PDB file of C-alpha atoms and ligand atoms in Angstrom:
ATOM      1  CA  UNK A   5     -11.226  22.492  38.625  1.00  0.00           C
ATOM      2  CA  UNK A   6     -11.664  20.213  35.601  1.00  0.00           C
ATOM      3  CA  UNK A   7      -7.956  19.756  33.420  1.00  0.00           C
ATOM      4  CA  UNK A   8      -7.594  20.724  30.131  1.00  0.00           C
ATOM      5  CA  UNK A   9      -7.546  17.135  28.791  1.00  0.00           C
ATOM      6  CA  UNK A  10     -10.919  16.669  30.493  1.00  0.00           C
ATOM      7  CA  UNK A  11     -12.443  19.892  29.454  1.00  0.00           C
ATOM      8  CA  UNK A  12     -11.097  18.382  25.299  1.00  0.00           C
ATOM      9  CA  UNK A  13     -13.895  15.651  24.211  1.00  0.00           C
ATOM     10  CA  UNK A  14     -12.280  13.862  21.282  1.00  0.00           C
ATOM     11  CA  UNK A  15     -14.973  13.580  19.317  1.00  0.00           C
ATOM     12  CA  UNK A  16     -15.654  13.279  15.661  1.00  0.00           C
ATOM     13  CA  UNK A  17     -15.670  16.986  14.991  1.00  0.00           C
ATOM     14  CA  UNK A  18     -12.851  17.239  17.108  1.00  0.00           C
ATOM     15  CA  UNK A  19     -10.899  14.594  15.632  1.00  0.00           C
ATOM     16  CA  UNK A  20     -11.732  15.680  12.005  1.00  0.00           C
ATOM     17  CA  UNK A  21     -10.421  19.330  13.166  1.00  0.00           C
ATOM     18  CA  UNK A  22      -6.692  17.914  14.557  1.00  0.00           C
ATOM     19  CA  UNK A  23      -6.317  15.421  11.231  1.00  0.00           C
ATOM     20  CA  UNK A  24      -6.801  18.727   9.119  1.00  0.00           C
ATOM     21  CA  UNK A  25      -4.245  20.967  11.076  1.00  0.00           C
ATOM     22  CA  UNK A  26      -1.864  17.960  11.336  1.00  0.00           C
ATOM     23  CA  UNK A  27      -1.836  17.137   7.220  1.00  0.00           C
ATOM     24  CA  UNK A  28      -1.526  21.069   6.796  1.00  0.00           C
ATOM     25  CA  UNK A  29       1.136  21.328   9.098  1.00  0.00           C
ATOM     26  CA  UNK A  30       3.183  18.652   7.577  1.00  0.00           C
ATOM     27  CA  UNK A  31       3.532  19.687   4.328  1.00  0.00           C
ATOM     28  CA  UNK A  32       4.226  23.099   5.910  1.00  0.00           C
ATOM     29  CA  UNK A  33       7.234  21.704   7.488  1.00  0.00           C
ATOM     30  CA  UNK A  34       8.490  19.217   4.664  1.00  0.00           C
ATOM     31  CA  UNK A  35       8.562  22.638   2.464  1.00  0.00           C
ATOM     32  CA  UNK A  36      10.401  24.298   4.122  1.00  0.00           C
ATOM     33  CA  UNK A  37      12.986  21.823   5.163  1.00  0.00           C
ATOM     34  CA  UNK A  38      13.253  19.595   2.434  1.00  0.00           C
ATOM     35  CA  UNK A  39      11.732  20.433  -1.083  1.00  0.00           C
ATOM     36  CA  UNK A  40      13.069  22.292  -3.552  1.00  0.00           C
ATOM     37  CA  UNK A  41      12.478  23.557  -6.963  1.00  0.00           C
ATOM     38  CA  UNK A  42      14.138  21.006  -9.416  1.00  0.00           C
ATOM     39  CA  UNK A  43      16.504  22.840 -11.195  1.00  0.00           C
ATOM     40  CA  UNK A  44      16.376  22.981 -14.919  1.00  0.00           C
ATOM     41  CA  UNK A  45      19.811  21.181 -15.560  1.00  0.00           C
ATOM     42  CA  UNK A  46      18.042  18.475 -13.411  1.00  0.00           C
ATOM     43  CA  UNK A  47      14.766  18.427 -15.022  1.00  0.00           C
ATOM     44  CA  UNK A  48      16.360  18.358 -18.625  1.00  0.00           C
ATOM     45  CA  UNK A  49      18.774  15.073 -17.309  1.00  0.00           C
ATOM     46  CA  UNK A  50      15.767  13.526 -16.051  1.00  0.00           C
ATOM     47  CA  UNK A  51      13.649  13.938 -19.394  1.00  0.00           C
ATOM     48  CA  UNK A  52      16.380  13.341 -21.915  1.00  0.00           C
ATOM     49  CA  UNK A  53      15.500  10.308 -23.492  1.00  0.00           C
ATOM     50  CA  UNK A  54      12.971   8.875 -21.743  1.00  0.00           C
ATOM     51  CA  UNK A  55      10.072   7.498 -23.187  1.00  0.00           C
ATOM     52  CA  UNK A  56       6.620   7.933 -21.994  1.00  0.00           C
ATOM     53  CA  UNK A  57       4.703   4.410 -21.469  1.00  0.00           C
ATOM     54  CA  UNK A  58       1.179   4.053 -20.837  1.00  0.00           C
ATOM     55  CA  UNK A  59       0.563   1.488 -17.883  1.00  0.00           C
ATOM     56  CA  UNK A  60      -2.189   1.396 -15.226  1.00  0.00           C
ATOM     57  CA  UNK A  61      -1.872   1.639 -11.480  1.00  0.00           C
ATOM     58  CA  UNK A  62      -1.610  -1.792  -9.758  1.00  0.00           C
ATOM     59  CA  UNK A  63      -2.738  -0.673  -6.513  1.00  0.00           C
ATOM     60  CA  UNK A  64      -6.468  -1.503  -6.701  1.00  0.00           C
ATOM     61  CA  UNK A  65      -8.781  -3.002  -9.616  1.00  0.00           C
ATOM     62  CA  UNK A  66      -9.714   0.228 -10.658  1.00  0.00           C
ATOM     63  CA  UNK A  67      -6.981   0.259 -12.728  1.00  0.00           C
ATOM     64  CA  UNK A  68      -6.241   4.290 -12.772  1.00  0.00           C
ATOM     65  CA  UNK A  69      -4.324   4.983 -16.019  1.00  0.00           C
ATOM     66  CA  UNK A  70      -0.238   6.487 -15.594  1.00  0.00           C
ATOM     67  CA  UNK A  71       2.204   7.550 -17.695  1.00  0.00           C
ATOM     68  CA  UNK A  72       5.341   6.327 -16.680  1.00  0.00           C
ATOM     69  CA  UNK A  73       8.560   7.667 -17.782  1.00  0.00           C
ATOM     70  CA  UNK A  74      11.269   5.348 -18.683  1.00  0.00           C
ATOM     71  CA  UNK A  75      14.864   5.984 -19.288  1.00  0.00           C
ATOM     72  CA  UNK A  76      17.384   3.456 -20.069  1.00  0.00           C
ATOM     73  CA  UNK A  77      14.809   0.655 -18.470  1.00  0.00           C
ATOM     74  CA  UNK A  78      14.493   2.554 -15.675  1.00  0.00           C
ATOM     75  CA  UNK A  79      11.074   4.121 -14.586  1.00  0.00           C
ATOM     76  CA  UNK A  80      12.492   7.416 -13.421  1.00  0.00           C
ATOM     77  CA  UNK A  81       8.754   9.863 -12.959  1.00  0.00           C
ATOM     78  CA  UNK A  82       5.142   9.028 -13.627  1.00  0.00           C
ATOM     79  CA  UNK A  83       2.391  11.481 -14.598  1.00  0.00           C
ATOM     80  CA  UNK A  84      -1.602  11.138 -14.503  1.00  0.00           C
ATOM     81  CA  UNK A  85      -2.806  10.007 -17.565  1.00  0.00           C
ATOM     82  CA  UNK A  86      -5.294  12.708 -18.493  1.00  0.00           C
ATOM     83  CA  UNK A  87      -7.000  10.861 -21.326  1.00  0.00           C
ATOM     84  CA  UNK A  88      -7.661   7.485 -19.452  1.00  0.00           C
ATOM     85  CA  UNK A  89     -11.011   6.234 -20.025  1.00  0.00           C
ATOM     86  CA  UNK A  90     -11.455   5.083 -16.131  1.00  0.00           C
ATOM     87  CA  UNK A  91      -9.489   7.499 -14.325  1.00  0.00           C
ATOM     88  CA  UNK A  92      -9.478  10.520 -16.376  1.00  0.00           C
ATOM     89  CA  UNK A  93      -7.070  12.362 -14.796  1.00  0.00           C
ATOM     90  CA  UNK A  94      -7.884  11.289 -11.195  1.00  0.00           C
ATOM     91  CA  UNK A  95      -5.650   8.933  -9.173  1.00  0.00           C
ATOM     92  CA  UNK A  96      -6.032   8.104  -5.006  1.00  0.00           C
ATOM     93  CA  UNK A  97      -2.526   8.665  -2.506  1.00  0.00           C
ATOM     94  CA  UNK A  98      -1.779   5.604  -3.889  1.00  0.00           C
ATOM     95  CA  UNK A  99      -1.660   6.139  -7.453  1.00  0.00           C
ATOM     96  CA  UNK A 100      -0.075   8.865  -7.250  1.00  0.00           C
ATOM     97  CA  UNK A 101       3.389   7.737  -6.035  1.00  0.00           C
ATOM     98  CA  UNK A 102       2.967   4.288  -7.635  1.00  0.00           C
ATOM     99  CA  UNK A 103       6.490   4.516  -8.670  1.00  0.00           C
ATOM    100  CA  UNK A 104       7.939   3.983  -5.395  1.00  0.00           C
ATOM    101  CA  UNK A 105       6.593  -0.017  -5.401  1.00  0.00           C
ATOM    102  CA  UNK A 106       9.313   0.293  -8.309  1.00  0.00           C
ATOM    103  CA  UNK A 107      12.317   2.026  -6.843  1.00  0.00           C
ATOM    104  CA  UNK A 108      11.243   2.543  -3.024  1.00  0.00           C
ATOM    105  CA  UNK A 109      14.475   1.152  -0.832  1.00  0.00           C
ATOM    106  CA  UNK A 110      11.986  -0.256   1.756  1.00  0.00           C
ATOM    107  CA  UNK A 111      10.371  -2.240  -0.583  1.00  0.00           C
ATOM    108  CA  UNK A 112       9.658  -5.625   0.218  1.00  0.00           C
ATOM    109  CA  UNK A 113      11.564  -7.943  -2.490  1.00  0.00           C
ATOM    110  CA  UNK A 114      11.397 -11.569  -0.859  1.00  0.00           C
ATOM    111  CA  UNK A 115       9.757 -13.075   1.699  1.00  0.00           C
ATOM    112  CA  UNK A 116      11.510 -12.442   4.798  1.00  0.00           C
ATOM    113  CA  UNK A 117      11.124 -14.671   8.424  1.00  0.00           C
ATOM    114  CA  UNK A 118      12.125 -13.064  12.143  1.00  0.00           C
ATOM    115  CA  UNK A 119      14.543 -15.220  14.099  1.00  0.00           C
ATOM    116  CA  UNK A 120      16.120 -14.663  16.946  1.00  0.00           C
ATOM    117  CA  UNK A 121      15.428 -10.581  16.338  1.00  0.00           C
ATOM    118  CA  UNK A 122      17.280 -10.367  12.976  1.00  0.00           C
ATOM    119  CA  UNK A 123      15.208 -10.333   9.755  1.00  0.00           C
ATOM    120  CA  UNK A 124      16.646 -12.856   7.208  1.00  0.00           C
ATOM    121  CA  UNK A 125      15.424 -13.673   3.548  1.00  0.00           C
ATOM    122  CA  UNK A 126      13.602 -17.382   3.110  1.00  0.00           C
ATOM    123  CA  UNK A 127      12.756 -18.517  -0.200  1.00  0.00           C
ATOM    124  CA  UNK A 128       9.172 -18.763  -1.286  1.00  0.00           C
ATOM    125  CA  UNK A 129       8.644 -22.415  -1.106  1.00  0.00           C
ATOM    126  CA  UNK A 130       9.778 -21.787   2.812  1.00  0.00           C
ATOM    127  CA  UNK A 131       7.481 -19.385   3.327  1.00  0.00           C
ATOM    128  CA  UNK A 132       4.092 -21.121   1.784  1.00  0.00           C
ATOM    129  CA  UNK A 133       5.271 -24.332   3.480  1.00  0.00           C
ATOM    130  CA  UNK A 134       5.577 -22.995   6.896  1.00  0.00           C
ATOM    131  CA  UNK A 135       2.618 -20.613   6.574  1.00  0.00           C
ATOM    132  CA  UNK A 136       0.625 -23.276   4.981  1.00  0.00           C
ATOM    133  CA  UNK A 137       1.310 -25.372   8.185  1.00  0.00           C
ATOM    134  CA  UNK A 138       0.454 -23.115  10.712  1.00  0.00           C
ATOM    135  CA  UNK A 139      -2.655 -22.178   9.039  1.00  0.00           C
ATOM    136  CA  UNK A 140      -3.464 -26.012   9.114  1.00  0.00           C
ATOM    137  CA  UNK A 141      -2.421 -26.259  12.860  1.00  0.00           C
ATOM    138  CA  UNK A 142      -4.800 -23.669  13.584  1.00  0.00           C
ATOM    139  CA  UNK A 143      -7.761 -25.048  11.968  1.00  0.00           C
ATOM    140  CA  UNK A 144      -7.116 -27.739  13.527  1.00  0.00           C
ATOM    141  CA  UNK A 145      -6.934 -26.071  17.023  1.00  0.00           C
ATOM    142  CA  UNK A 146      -9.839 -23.670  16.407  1.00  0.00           C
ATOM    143  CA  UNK A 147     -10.670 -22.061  12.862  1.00  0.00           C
ATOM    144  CA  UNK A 148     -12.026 -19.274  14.624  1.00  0.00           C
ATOM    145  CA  UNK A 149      -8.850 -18.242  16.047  1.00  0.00           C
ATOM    146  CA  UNK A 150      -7.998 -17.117  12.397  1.00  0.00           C
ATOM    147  CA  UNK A 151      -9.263 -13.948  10.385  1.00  0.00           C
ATOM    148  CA  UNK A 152      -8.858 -13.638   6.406  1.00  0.00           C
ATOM    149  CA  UNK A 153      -8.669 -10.000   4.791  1.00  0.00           C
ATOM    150  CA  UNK A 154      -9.403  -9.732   1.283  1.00  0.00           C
ATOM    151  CA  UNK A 155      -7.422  -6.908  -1.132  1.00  0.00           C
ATOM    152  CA  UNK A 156      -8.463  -4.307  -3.418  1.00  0.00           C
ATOM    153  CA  UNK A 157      -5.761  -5.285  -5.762  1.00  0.00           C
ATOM    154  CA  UNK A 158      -8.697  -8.423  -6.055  1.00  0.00           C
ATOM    155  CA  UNK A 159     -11.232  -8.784  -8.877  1.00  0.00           C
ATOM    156  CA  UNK A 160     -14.829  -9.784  -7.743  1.00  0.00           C
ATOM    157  CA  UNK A 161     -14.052 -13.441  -8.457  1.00  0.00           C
ATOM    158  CA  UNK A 162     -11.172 -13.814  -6.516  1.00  0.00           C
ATOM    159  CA  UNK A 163     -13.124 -12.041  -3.892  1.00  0.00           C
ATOM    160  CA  UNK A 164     -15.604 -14.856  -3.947  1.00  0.00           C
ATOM    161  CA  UNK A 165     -12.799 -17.418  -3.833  1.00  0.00           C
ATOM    162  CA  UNK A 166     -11.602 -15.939  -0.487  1.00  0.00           C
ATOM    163  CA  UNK A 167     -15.061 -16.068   0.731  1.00  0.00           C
ATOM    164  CA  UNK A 168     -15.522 -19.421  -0.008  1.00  0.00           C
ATOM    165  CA  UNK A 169     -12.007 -20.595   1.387  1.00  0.00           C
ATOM    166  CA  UNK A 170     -12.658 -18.825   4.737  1.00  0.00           C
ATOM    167  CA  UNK A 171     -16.199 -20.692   5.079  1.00  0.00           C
ATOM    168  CA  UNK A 172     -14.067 -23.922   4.100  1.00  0.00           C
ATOM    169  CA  UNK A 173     -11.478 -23.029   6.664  1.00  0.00           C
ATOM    170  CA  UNK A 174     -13.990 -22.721   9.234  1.00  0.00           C
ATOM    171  CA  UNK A 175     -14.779 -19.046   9.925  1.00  0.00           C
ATOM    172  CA  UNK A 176     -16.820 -16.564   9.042  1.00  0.00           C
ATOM    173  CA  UNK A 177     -13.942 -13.907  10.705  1.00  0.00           C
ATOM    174  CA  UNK A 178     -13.544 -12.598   7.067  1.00  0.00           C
ATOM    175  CA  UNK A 179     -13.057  -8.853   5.852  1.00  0.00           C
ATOM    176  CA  UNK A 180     -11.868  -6.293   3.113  1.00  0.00           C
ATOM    177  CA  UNK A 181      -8.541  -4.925   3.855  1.00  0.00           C
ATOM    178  CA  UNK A 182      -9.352  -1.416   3.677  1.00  0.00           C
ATOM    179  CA  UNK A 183     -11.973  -1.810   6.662  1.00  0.00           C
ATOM    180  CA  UNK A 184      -9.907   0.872   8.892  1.00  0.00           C
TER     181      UNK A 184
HETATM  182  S1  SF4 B  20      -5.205   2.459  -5.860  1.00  0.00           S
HETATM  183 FE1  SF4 B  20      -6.061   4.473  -6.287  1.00  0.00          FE
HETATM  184  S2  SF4 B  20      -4.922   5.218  -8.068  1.00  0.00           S
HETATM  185 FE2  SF4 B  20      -4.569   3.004  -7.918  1.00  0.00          FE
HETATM  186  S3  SF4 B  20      -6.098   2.078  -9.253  1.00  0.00           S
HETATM  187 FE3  SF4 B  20      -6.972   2.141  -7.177  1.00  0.00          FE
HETATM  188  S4  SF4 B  20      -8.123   4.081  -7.078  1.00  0.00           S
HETATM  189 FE4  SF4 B  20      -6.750   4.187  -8.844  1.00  0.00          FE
END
């Protein structure tokens, strides 16, 4: 008699099926745990002289257009910018919770280096001087033993700039980061 797992076949349909019940289960959960109404004593402290600036989402070079909300220099909510001219209205996960790259306590502020199983902060000159020289020791070794992603947050000409320093390194192992 065949098991359960073997009578499953993860395939595409399948797969596509379990990603939609997981992200509808999840917010499910999160609402009824942990999100609230805001109430209007909070809304009204979070509004109350704030400014609304226009800015653009960093994210990618699409450039999505946001309104972020500033109160005493401090970005404190961001809205879609309806009227953008690229975006109109529209904005990608990322866009749209672009103010946590602002005020996010896992952000990344430095460059940070492993050692001995503790993370500790290095200056920037450390870090392009070490990674410099292990990228060197590598091409040295075998410049196939590297592979260079580009970004979205990259224009088309620094996209051809990464190209080209890849085929200089020695490789053709090159990709876009989003290639998932
Ligand atoms: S990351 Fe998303 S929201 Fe941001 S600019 Fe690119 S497409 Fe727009």
């Amino acid at each position: 008699m065949s098991s359960i797992n073997e009578n499953i076949k993860l395939n595409r349909r399948n797969f596509l099926k379990m990603a939609a019940l997981s992200s509808l289960a999840t917010p499910l959960l999160a609402r009824s745990e942990s999100i609230r109404e805001a109430s209007e004593s909070e809304l009204k402290e979070a509004y109350e002289g704030s400014k609304k600036v226009k800015t653009v989402c960093t994210a990618c070079s699409v450039g999505c257009g946001i309104i972020a909300e500033v109160k005493n220099g401090v970005w404190v909510r961001q809205e879609i910018a309806q009227d953008h001219p690229i975006s109109s209205g529209g904005h990608c996960c990322k866009g749209s919770d672009m103010i946590d790259m602002v005020r996010s306590h896992v952000r990344l502020k430095y460059p940070m280096k492993k050692e001995n199983g503790e993370w500790k902060r290095i200056s920037y000159e450390q870090a392009l001087n070490e990674i410099g020289e292990k990228l060197a020791s590598y091409r040295k070794e075998n410049p196939e033993s590297v592979m260079f992603l580009g970004s979205a947050k990259m224009s088309n000409e620094q996209a051809y700039y990464v190209r080209k320093f890849a085929a200089f390194f020695g490789t053709n192992n090159i990709d876009h980061q989003a290639r998932i």
